mmCIF file of N, CA and C in Angstrom:
data_model
loop_
_atom_site.group_PDB
_atom_site.id
_atom_site.type_symbol
_atom_site.label_atom_id
_atom_site.label_comp_id
_atom_site.label_asym_id
_atom_site.label_seq_id
_atom_site.Cartn_x
_atom_site.Cartn_y
_atom_site.Cartn_z
ATOM 1 N N MET A 30 0.818 -1.190 0.000
ATOM 2 C CA MET A 30 0.000 0.000 0.000
ATOM 3 C C MET A 30 0.867 1.262 0.000
ATOM 4 N N LYS A 31 1.951 1.239 0.820
ATOM 5 C CA LYS A 31 2.820 2.405 0.874
ATOM 6 C C LYS A 31 3.451 2.671 -0.489
ATOM 7 N N LYS A 32 3.839 1.596 -1.188
ATOM 8 C CA LYS A 32 4.443 1.764 -2.523
ATOM 9 C C LYS A 32 3.444 2.409 -3.482
ATOM 10 N N LEU A 33 2.190 2.008 -3.391
ATOM 11 C CA LEU A 33 1.158 2.569 -4.259
ATOM 12 C C LEU A 33 0.978 4.071 -3.997
ATOM 13 N N ILE A 34 0.998 4.453 -2.732
ATOM 14 C CA ILE A 34 0.852 5.868 -2.372
ATOM 15 C C ILE A 34 2.044 6.670 -2.877
ATOM 16 N N VAL A 35 3.253 6.135 -2.719
ATOM 17 C CA VAL A 35 4.465 6.820 -3.185
ATOM 18 C C VAL A 35 4.420 6.997 -4.696
ATOM 19 N N VAL A 36 4.023 5.958 -5.423
ATOM 20 C CA VAL A 36 3.914 6.046 -6.882
ATOM 21 C C VAL A 36 2.873 7.087 -7.271
ATOM 22 N N ALA A 37 1.722 7.078 -6.605
ATOM 23 C CA ALA A 37 0.661 8.046 -6.914
ATOM 24 C C ALA A 37 1.135 9.475 -6.639
ATOM 25 N N LEU A 38 1.814 9.693 -5.523
ATOM 26 C CA LEU A 38 2.331 11.027 -5.218
ATOM 27 C C LEU A 38 3.392 11.451 -6.222
ATOM 28 N N SER A 39 4.224 10.521 -6.639
ATOM 29 C CA SER A 39 5.254 10.828 -7.640
ATOM 30 C C SER A 39 4.613 11.248 -8.957
ATOM 31 N N LEU A 40 3.571 10.538 -9.361
ATOM 32 C CA LEU A 40 2.884 10.880 -10.603
ATOM 33 C C LEU A 40 2.214 12.243 -10.495
ATOM 34 N N CYS A 41 1.628 12.542 -9.346
ATOM 35 C CA CYS A 41 0.974 13.835 -9.161
ATOM 36 C C CYS A 41 1.981 14.964 -9.228
ATOM 37 N N SER A 42 3.134 14.819 -8.565
ATOM 38 C CA SER A 42 4.112 15.903 -8.592
ATOM 39 C C SER A 42 4.768 15.998 -9.955
ATOM 40 N N TRP A 43 4.931 14.886 -10.681
ATOM 41 C CA TRP A 43 5.488 14.965 -12.033
ATOM 42 C C TRP A 43 4.553 15.730 -12.949
ATOM 43 N N SER A 44 3.274 15.431 -12.885
ATOM 44 C CA SER A 44 2.337 16.120 -13.768
ATOM 45 C C SER A 44 2.194 17.589 -13.402
ATOM 46 N N ALA A 45 2.397 17.923 -12.125
ATOM 47 C CA ALA A 45 2.318 19.321 -11.724
ATOM 48 C C ALA A 45 3.504 20.116 -12.266
ATOM 49 N N LEU A 46 4.611 19.443 -12.590
ATOM 50 C CA LEU A 46 5.797 20.121 -13.092
ATOM 51 C C LEU A 46 5.843 20.184 -14.611
ATOM 52 N N ALA A 47 4.984 19.468 -15.254
ATOM 53 C CA ALA A 47 4.992 19.457 -16.716
ATOM 54 C C ALA A 47 4.190 20.637 -17.245
ATOM 55 N N ALA A 48 4.666 21.158 -18.377
ATOM 56 C CA ALA A 48 3.955 22.274 -19.007
ATOM 57 C C ALA A 48 2.594 21.793 -19.502
ATOM 58 N N PRO A 49 1.542 22.534 -19.200
ATOM 59 C CA PRO A 49 0.226 22.132 -19.708
ATOM 60 C C PRO A 49 0.155 22.293 -21.226
ATOM 61 N N GLU A 50 -0.697 21.508 -21.838
ATOM 62 C CA GLU A 50 -0.886 21.608 -23.285
ATOM 63 C C GLU A 50 -1.258 23.040 -23.653
ATOM 64 N N GLY A 51 -0.643 23.539 -24.710
ATOM 65 C CA GLY A 51 -0.949 24.884 -25.162
ATOM 66 C C GLY A 51 -0.187 25.977 -24.431
ATOM 67 N N THR A 52 0.889 25.629 -23.729
ATOM 68 C CA THR A 52 1.664 26.634 -22.995
ATOM 69 C C THR A 52 2.174 27.712 -23.946
ATOM 70 N N ILE A 53 2.745 27.308 -25.076
ATOM 71 C CA ILE A 53 3.115 28.261 -26.129
ATOM 72 C C ILE A 53 2.397 27.831 -27.400
ATOM 73 N N SER A 54 1.631 28.762 -27.960
ATOM 74 C CA SER A 54 0.964 28.496 -29.234
ATOM 75 C C SER A 54 1.331 29.607 -30.213
ATOM 76 N N VAL A 55 1.266 29.269 -31.507
ATOM 77 C CA VAL A 55 1.559 30.261 -32.548
ATOM 78 C C VAL A 55 0.484 30.182 -33.626
ATOM 79 N N HIS A 56 0.354 31.271 -34.372
ATOM 80 C CA HIS A 56 -0.591 31.329 -35.486
ATOM 81 C C HIS A 56 0.000 32.255 -36.541
ATOM 82 N N ILE A 57 -0.009 31.810 -37.796
ATOM 83 C CA ILE A 57 0.521 32.629 -38.891
ATOM 84 C C ILE A 57 -0.583 32.866 -39.909
ATOM 85 N N LEU A 58 -0.790 34.144 -40.220
ATOM 86 C CA LEU A 58 -1.754 34.538 -41.237
ATOM 87 C C LEU A 58 -1.018 35.295 -42.331
ATOM 88 N N ASN A 59 -1.200 34.871 -43.575
ATOM 89 C CA ASN A 59 -0.590 35.540 -44.716
ATOM 90 C C ASN A 59 -1.434 36.779 -45.029
ATOM 91 N N GLN A 60 -0.861 37.940 -44.814
ATOM 92 C CA GLN A 60 -1.585 39.193 -44.992
ATOM 93 C C GLN A 60 -1.945 39.442 -46.456
ATOM 94 N N GLN A 61 -1.135 38.937 -47.384
ATOM 95 C CA GLN A 61 -1.399 39.172 -48.803
ATOM 96 C C GLN A 61 -2.608 38.396 -49.301
ATOM 97 N N THR A 62 -2.773 37.184 -48.786
ATOM 98 C CA THR A 62 -3.879 36.349 -49.247
ATOM 99 C C THR A 62 -5.049 36.322 -48.267
ATOM 100 N N GLY A 63 -4.786 36.700 -47.018
ATOM 101 C CA GLY A 63 -5.813 36.611 -45.985
ATOM 102 C C GLY A 63 -6.027 35.192 -45.496
ATOM 103 N N LEU A 64 -5.136 34.280 -45.886
ATOM 104 C CA LEU A 64 -5.275 32.866 -45.535
ATOM 105 C C LEU A 64 -4.207 32.444 -44.532
ATOM 106 N N PRO A 65 -4.492 31.396 -43.760
ATOM 107 C CA PRO A 65 -3.484 30.867 -42.838
ATOM 108 C C PRO A 65 -2.279 30.324 -43.618
ATOM 109 N N SER A 66 -1.126 30.390 -43.000
ATOM 110 C CA SER A 66 0.104 29.862 -43.602
ATOM 111 C C SER A 66 0.377 28.481 -43.016
ATOM 112 N N SER A 67 0.055 27.449 -43.783
ATOM 113 C CA SER A 67 0.253 26.084 -43.301
ATOM 114 C C SER A 67 1.618 25.556 -43.732
ATOM 115 N N GLY A 68 2.126 24.610 -42.947
ATOM 116 C CA GLY A 68 3.386 23.949 -43.276
ATOM 117 C C GLY A 68 4.632 24.760 -42.974
ATOM 118 N N VAL A 69 4.517 25.819 -42.187
ATOM 119 C CA VAL A 69 5.681 26.636 -41.827
ATOM 120 C C VAL A 69 6.351 26.017 -40.607
ATOM 121 N N LYS A 70 7.656 25.764 -40.720
ATOM 122 C CA LYS A 70 8.411 25.241 -39.581
ATOM 123 C C LYS A 70 8.657 26.370 -38.592
ATOM 124 N N VAL A 71 8.421 26.065 -37.312
ATOM 125 C CA VAL A 71 8.641 27.019 -36.227
ATOM 126 C C VAL A 71 9.559 26.352 -35.208
ATOM 127 N N VAL A 72 10.654 27.026 -34.879
ATOM 128 C CA VAL A 72 11.661 26.495 -33.971
ATOM 129 C C VAL A 72 11.595 27.259 -32.651
ATOM 130 N N LEU A 73 11.653 26.532 -31.535
ATOM 131 C CA LEU A 73 11.654 27.144 -30.209
ATOM 132 C C LEU A 73 12.998 26.899 -29.535
ATOM 133 N N ASP A 74 13.624 27.984 -29.077
ATOM 134 C CA ASP A 74 14.907 27.914 -28.372
ATOM 135 C C ASP A 74 14.802 28.690 -27.066
ATOM 136 N N LYS A 75 15.703 28.364 -26.123
ATOM 137 C CA LYS A 75 15.797 29.109 -24.866
ATOM 138 C C LYS A 75 17.223 29.615 -24.712
ATOM 139 N N GLN A 76 17.352 30.865 -24.283
ATOM 140 C CA GLN A 76 18.675 31.448 -24.097
ATOM 141 C C GLN A 76 19.308 30.893 -22.826
ATOM 142 N N GLU A 77 20.562 30.456 -22.982
ATOM 143 C CA GLU A 77 21.352 29.993 -21.847
ATOM 144 C C GLU A 77 22.690 30.707 -21.929
ATOM 145 N N GLY A 78 22.846 31.763 -21.141
ATOM 146 C CA GLY A 78 24.043 32.595 -21.232
ATOM 147 C C GLY A 78 24.045 33.329 -22.564
ATOM 148 N N VAL A 79 25.113 33.166 -23.332
ATOM 149 C CA VAL A 79 25.191 33.819 -24.649
ATOM 150 C C VAL A 79 24.727 32.881 -25.768
ATOM 151 N N ASN A 80 24.385 31.657 -25.433
ATOM 152 C CA ASN A 80 23.982 30.656 -26.426
ATOM 153 C C ASN A 80 22.480 30.398 -26.370
ATOM 154 N N TRP A 81 21.987 29.733 -27.409
ATOM 155 C CA TRP A 81 20.592 29.328 -27.488
ATOM 156 C C TRP A 81 20.524 27.809 -27.459
ATOM 157 N N LYS A 82 19.643 27.273 -26.625
ATOM 158 C CA LYS A 82 19.425 25.825 -26.539
ATOM 159 C C LYS A 82 18.134 25.482 -27.280
ATOM 160 N N HIS A 83 18.233 24.557 -28.236
ATOM 161 C CA HIS A 83 17.054 24.111 -28.993
ATOM 162 C C HIS A 83 16.116 23.352 -28.054
ATOM 163 N N ILE A 84 14.857 23.746 -28.039
ATOM 164 C CA ILE A 84 13.849 23.066 -27.218
ATOM 165 C C ILE A 84 13.032 22.106 -28.079
ATOM 166 N N THR A 85 12.446 22.614 -29.156
ATOM 167 C CA THR A 85 11.611 21.790 -30.031
ATOM 168 C C THR A 85 11.319 22.559 -31.310
ATOM 169 N N ASP A 86 10.641 21.906 -32.224
ATOM 170 C CA ASP A 86 10.136 22.585 -33.411
ATOM 171 C C ASP A 86 8.890 21.854 -33.885
ATOM 172 N N GLY A 87 8.152 22.505 -34.759
ATOM 173 C CA GLY A 87 6.933 21.921 -35.307
ATOM 174 C C GLY A 87 6.550 22.661 -36.568
ATOM 175 N N LYS A 88 5.502 22.188 -37.222
ATOM 176 C CA LYS A 88 4.990 22.840 -38.430
ATOM 177 C C LYS A 88 3.548 23.254 -38.210
ATOM 178 N N THR A 89 3.208 24.406 -38.779
ATOM 179 C CA THR A 89 1.836 24.886 -38.643
ATOM 180 C C THR A 89 0.868 23.968 -39.381
ATOM 181 N N ASP A 90 -0.318 23.829 -38.830
ATOM 182 C CA ASP A 90 -1.346 22.976 -39.425
ATOM 183 C C ASP A 90 -2.079 23.726 -40.538
ATOM 184 N N ALA A 91 -3.142 23.140 -41.055
ATOM 185 C CA ALA A 91 -3.899 23.746 -42.159
ATOM 186 C C ALA A 91 -4.476 25.108 -41.776
ATOM 187 N N GLY A 92 -4.692 25.334 -40.492
ATOM 188 C CA GLY A 92 -5.200 26.613 -40.024
ATOM 189 C C GLY A 92 -4.097 27.604 -39.681
ATOM 190 N N GLY A 93 -2.840 27.246 -40.003
ATOM 191 C CA GLY A 93 -1.708 28.121 -39.718
ATOM 192 C C GLY A 93 -1.301 28.147 -38.254
ATOM 193 N N ARG A 94 -1.707 27.130 -37.508
ATOM 194 C CA ARG A 94 -1.472 27.118 -36.057
ATOM 195 C C ARG A 94 -0.601 25.952 -35.607
ATOM 196 N N ILE A 95 0.102 26.205 -34.538
ATOM 197 C CA ILE A 95 0.658 25.137 -33.697
ATOM 198 C C ILE A 95 0.041 25.403 -32.334
ATOM 199 N N LYS A 96 -0.824 24.519 -31.915
ATOM 200 C CA LYS A 96 -1.596 24.757 -30.700
ATOM 201 C C LYS A 96 -0.794 24.532 -29.427
ATOM 202 N N SER A 97 0.254 23.722 -29.525
ATOM 203 C CA SER A 97 1.059 23.437 -28.342
ATOM 204 C C SER A 97 2.495 23.180 -28.772
ATOM 205 N N LEU A 98 3.309 24.227 -28.794
ATOM 206 C CA LEU A 98 4.694 24.103 -29.250
ATOM 207 C C LEU A 98 5.613 23.617 -28.139
ATOM 208 N N TYR A 99 5.405 24.060 -26.907
ATOM 209 C CA TYR A 99 6.300 23.646 -25.823
ATOM 210 C C TYR A 99 6.031 22.191 -25.457
ATOM 211 N N PRO A 100 7.095 21.386 -25.276
ATOM 212 C CA PRO A 100 6.902 19.968 -24.928
ATOM 213 C C PRO A 100 6.129 19.811 -23.619
ATOM 214 N N SER A 101 5.138 18.947 -23.620
ATOM 215 C CA SER A 101 4.283 18.786 -22.438
ATOM 216 C C SER A 101 4.923 17.904 -21.370
ATOM 217 N N ASP A 102 6.101 17.341 -21.644
ATOM 218 C CA ASP A 102 6.727 16.458 -20.666
ATOM 219 C C ASP A 102 7.745 17.168 -19.776
ATOM 220 N N SER A 103 7.847 18.479 -19.885
ATOM 221 C CA SER A 103 8.775 19.216 -19.024
ATOM 222 C C SER A 103 8.186 20.570 -18.654
ATOM 223 N N ASP A 104 8.772 21.158 -17.615
ATOM 224 C CA ASP A 104 8.308 22.426 -17.073
ATOM 225 C C ASP A 104 8.905 23.581 -17.870
ATOM 226 N N MET A 105 8.091 24.546 -18.296
ATOM 227 C CA MET A 105 8.611 25.740 -18.956
ATOM 228 C C MET A 105 8.955 26.760 -17.871
ATOM 229 N N THR A 106 10.258 26.983 -17.693
ATOM 230 C CA THR A 106 10.730 27.862 -16.630
ATOM 231 C C THR A 106 10.939 29.279 -17.150
ATOM 232 N N PRO A 107 10.944 30.253 -16.239
ATOM 233 C CA PRO A 107 11.189 31.634 -16.656
ATOM 234 C C PRO A 107 12.525 31.783 -17.389
ATOM 235 N N GLY A 108 12.564 32.754 -18.285
ATOM 236 C CA GLY A 108 13.779 33.027 -19.041
ATOM 237 C C GLY A 108 13.459 33.680 -20.367
ATOM 238 N N ILE A 109 14.489 33.823 -21.182
ATOM 239 C CA ILE A 109 14.347 34.414 -22.504
ATOM 240 C C ILE A 109 14.229 33.276 -23.520
ATOM 241 N N TYR A 110 13.187 33.325 -24.328
ATOM 242 C CA TYR A 110 12.927 32.313 -25.352
ATOM 243 C C TYR A 110 12.869 32.986 -26.722
ATOM 244 N N ARG A 111 12.952 32.159 -27.749
ATOM 245 C CA ARG A 111 12.854 32.664 -29.123
ATOM 246 C C ARG A 111 12.109 31.636 -29.964
ATOM 247 N N VAL A 112 11.105 32.099 -30.694
ATOM 248 C CA VAL A 112 10.511 31.282 -31.747
ATOM 249 C C VAL A 112 11.020 31.855 -33.063
ATOM 250 N N THR A 113 11.429 30.984 -33.964
ATOM 251 C CA THR A 113 11.868 31.420 -35.288
ATOM 252 C C THR A 113 10.925 30.807 -36.310
ATOM 253 N N PHE A 114 10.215 31.669 -37.007
ATOM 254 C CA PHE A 114 9.310 31.246 -38.065
ATOM 255 C C PHE A 114 10.151 31.122 -39.333
ATOM 256 N N GLN A 115 10.324 29.920 -39.829
ATOM 257 C CA GLN A 115 11.153 29.694 -41.008
ATOM 258 C C GLN A 115 10.284 29.833 -42.262
ATOM 259 N N THR A 116 10.133 31.075 -42.692
ATOM 260 C CA THR A 116 9.175 31.421 -43.734
ATOM 261 C C THR A 116 9.717 31.278 -45.153
ATOM 262 N N GLY A 117 11.030 31.124 -45.314
ATOM 263 C CA GLY A 117 11.615 31.025 -46.650
ATOM 264 C C GLY A 117 11.048 29.874 -47.465
ATOM 265 N N ASP A 118 10.987 28.682 -46.857
ATOM 266 C CA ASP A 118 10.451 27.517 -47.576
ATOM 267 C C ASP A 118 8.961 27.674 -47.875
ATOM 268 N N TYR A 119 8.240 28.318 -46.956
ATOM 269 C CA TYR A 119 6.811 28.564 -47.187
ATOM 270 C C TYR A 119 6.622 29.413 -48.444
ATOM 271 N N PHE A 120 7.338 30.531 -48.536
ATOM 272 C CA PHE A 120 7.191 31.398 -49.704
ATOM 273 C C PHE A 120 7.673 30.703 -50.972
ATOM 274 N N LYS A 121 8.717 29.916 -50.854
ATOM 275 C CA LYS A 121 9.212 29.167 -52.016
ATOM 276 C C LYS A 121 8.122 28.218 -52.526
ATOM 277 N N SER A 122 7.407 27.561 -51.594
ATOM 278 C CA SER A 122 6.329 26.647 -51.992
ATOM 279 C C SER A 122 5.170 27.390 -52.650
ATOM 280 N N GLN A 123 5.039 28.676 -52.346
ATOM 281 C CA GLN A 123 4.002 29.522 -52.946
ATOM 282 C C GLN A 123 4.489 30.191 -54.230
ATOM 283 N N LYS A 124 5.741 29.850 -54.625
ATOM 284 C CA LYS A 124 6.385 30.441 -55.803
ATOM 285 C C LYS A 124 6.478 31.967 -55.682
ATOM 286 N N MET A 125 6.893 32.394 -54.491
ATOM 287 C CA MET A 125 7.024 33.817 -54.192
ATOM 288 C C MET A 125 8.392 34.078 -53.567
ATOM 289 N N ASP A 126 8.951 35.240 -53.842
ATOM 290 C CA ASP A 126 10.166 35.682 -53.177
ATOM 291 C C ASP A 126 9.795 36.267 -51.817
ATOM 292 N N THR A 127 10.795 36.340 -50.937
ATOM 293 C CA THR A 127 10.591 37.001 -49.654
ATOM 294 C C THR A 127 11.884 37.637 -49.199
ATOM 295 N N PHE A 128 11.777 38.721 -48.487
ATOM 296 C CA PHE A 128 12.926 39.398 -47.918
ATOM 297 C C PHE A 128 13.331 38.768 -46.591
ATOM 298 N N PHE A 129 12.375 38.107 -45.921
ATOM 299 C CA PHE A 129 12.600 37.528 -44.601
ATOM 300 C C PHE A 129 12.472 36.003 -44.645
ATOM 301 N N PRO A 130 13.570 35.272 -44.886
ATOM 302 C CA PRO A 130 13.490 33.811 -44.918
ATOM 303 C C PRO A 130 13.301 33.198 -43.531
ATOM 304 N N GLY A 131 13.605 33.961 -42.508
ATOM 305 C CA GLY A 131 13.399 33.520 -41.135
ATOM 306 C C GLY A 131 13.053 34.711 -40.275
ATOM 307 N N ILE A 132 12.073 34.537 -39.396
ATOM 308 C CA ILE A 132 11.635 35.641 -38.544
ATOM 309 C C ILE A 132 11.754 35.195 -37.086
ATOM 310 N N PRO A 133 12.806 35.680 -36.397
ATOM 311 C CA PRO A 133 12.952 35.346 -34.983
ATOM 312 C C PRO A 133 12.151 36.316 -34.111
ATOM 313 N N VAL A 134 11.438 35.770 -33.150
ATOM 314 C CA VAL A 134 10.701 36.587 -32.187
ATOM 315 C C VAL A 134 11.193 36.172 -30.800
ATOM 316 N N THR A 135 11.866 37.097 -30.130
ATOM 317 C CA THR A 135 12.430 36.837 -28.812
ATOM 318 C C THR A 135 11.484 37.407 -27.763
ATOM 319 N N PHE A 136 11.238 36.637 -26.700
ATOM 320 C CA PHE A 136 10.273 37.061 -25.688
ATOM 321 C C PHE A 136 10.672 36.549 -24.310
ATOM 322 N N ASN A 137 10.099 37.151 -23.299
ATOM 323 C CA ASN A 137 10.405 36.832 -21.911
ATOM 324 C C ASN A 137 9.279 36.012 -21.286
ATOM 325 N N VAL A 138 9.645 34.910 -20.648
ATOM 326 C CA VAL A 138 8.701 34.118 -19.856
ATOM 327 C C VAL A 138 8.978 34.458 -18.399
ATOM 328 N N SER A 139 7.995 34.988 -17.704
ATOM 329 C CA SER A 139 8.214 35.463 -16.335
ATOM 330 C C SER A 139 7.720 34.510 -15.248
ATOM 331 N N LYS A 140 6.858 33.533 -15.620
ATOM 332 C CA LYS A 140 6.321 32.588 -14.644
ATOM 333 C C LYS A 140 6.411 31.171 -15.198
ATOM 334 N N ASN A 141 6.544 30.193 -14.310
ATOM 335 C CA ASN A 141 6.529 28.795 -14.737
ATOM 336 C C ASN A 141 5.251 28.506 -15.519
ATOM 337 N N ASN A 142 5.427 27.861 -16.663
ATOM 338 C CA ASN A 142 4.308 27.403 -17.490
ATOM 339 C C ASN A 142 3.322 28.509 -17.851
ATOM 340 N N GLU A 143 3.851 29.718 -18.018
ATOM 341 C CA GLU A 143 3.025 30.856 -18.426
ATOM 342 C C GLU A 143 2.420 30.572 -19.804
ATOM 343 N N LYS A 144 1.133 30.788 -19.949
ATOM 344 C CA LYS A 144 0.450 30.529 -21.223
ATOM 345 C C LYS A 144 0.665 31.720 -22.152
ATOM 346 N N LEU A 145 1.288 31.451 -23.311
ATOM 347 C CA LEU A 145 1.633 32.507 -24.261
ATOM 348 C C LEU A 145 1.178 32.138 -25.669
ATOM 349 N N HIS A 146 0.721 33.145 -26.393
ATOM 350 C CA HIS A 146 0.335 32.967 -27.793
ATOM 351 C C HIS A 146 1.084 34.001 -28.617
ATOM 352 N N ILE A 147 1.745 33.547 -29.684
ATOM 353 C CA ILE A 147 2.547 34.442 -30.516
ATOM 354 C C ILE A 147 2.025 34.377 -31.947
ATOM 355 N N PRO A 148 1.197 35.351 -32.335
ATOM 356 C CA PRO A 148 0.696 35.405 -33.707
ATOM 357 C C PRO A 148 1.681 36.148 -34.610
ATOM 358 N N LEU A 149 1.677 35.771 -35.882
ATOM 359 C CA LEU A 149 2.521 36.429 -36.883
ATOM 360 C C LEU A 149 1.651 36.778 -38.076
ATOM 361 N N LEU A 150 1.615 38.054 -38.409
ATOM 362 C CA LEU A 150 0.935 38.540 -39.608
ATOM 363 C C LEU A 150 2.034 38.735 -40.638
ATOM 364 N N LEU A 151 1.949 38.016 -41.748
ATOM 365 C CA LEU A 151 3.078 37.839 -42.646
ATOM 366 C C LEU A 151 2.785 38.329 -44.061
ATOM 367 N N SER A 152 3.786 38.940 -44.683
ATOM 368 C CA SER A 152 3.760 39.213 -46.119
ATOM 369 C C SER A 152 5.171 38.984 -46.643
ATOM 370 N N GLN A 153 5.357 39.110 -47.942
ATOM 371 C CA GLN A 153 6.673 38.846 -48.528
ATOM 372 C C GLN A 153 7.751 39.781 -48.007
ATOM 373 N N TYR A 154 7.385 41.014 -47.733
ATOM 374 C CA TYR A 154 8.396 42.013 -47.396
ATOM 375 C C TYR A 154 8.141 42.717 -46.070
ATOM 376 N N GLY A 155 7.338 42.110 -45.228
ATOM 377 C CA GLY A 155 7.084 42.688 -43.925
ATOM 378 C C GLY A 155 6.333 41.710 -43.036
ATOM 379 N N TYR A 156 6.296 42.017 -41.766
ATOM 380 C CA TYR A 156 5.566 41.190 -40.810
ATOM 381 C C TYR A 156 5.289 42.009 -39.559
ATOM 382 N N SER A 157 4.360 41.534 -38.768
ATOM 383 C CA SER A 157 4.126 42.107 -37.441
ATOM 384 C C SER A 157 3.745 40.971 -36.499
ATOM 385 N N THR A 158 4.006 41.189 -35.238
ATOM 386 C CA THR A 158 3.696 40.201 -34.216
ATOM 387 C C THR A 158 3.377 40.942 -32.918
ATOM 388 N N TYR A 159 2.779 40.232 -31.982
ATOM 389 C CA TYR A 159 2.413 40.819 -30.700
ATOM 390 C C TYR A 159 2.158 39.692 -29.728
ATOM 391 N N ARG A 160 1.984 40.024 -28.465
ATOM 392 C CA ARG A 160 1.615 39.012 -27.485
ATOM 393 C C ARG A 160 0.122 38.794 -27.566
ATOM 394 N N GLY A 161 -0.252 37.633 -28.035
ATOM 395 C CA GLY A 161 -1.659 37.313 -28.171
ATOM 396 C C GLY A 161 -2.222 36.710 -26.906
ATOM 397 N N SER A 162 -3.456 36.264 -26.994
ATOM 398 C CA SER A 162 -4.079 35.622 -25.824
ATOM 399 C C SER A 162 -4.748 34.333 -26.245
#
């Protein structure tokens, strides 16, 4: 019985330390077409000193979204993070040139597992982003 309680408590504390689904989400909308940008690779890194540590990456779905970019098996701790929208291949697939083949967005996480949404409004020669909800 004691072993069962210890295992149950261990599982509870492990799940409490894991990032909840949707901790970091992104959405890309192509401003020129008004349509979502699907198939765009998005890379997530965390700053460690002067270097960046790769956390994960994913591709936007048909709606231009990645609903949960941060891995759900670990805790997202405070620090400086960066998502890089790798838009060069997306524009190439659309048979379009672009001035920005990659768009890095650096942001601050101030609380453990803080829920953040990073939208990107995209065109061939410009973009805008903000802290979404």
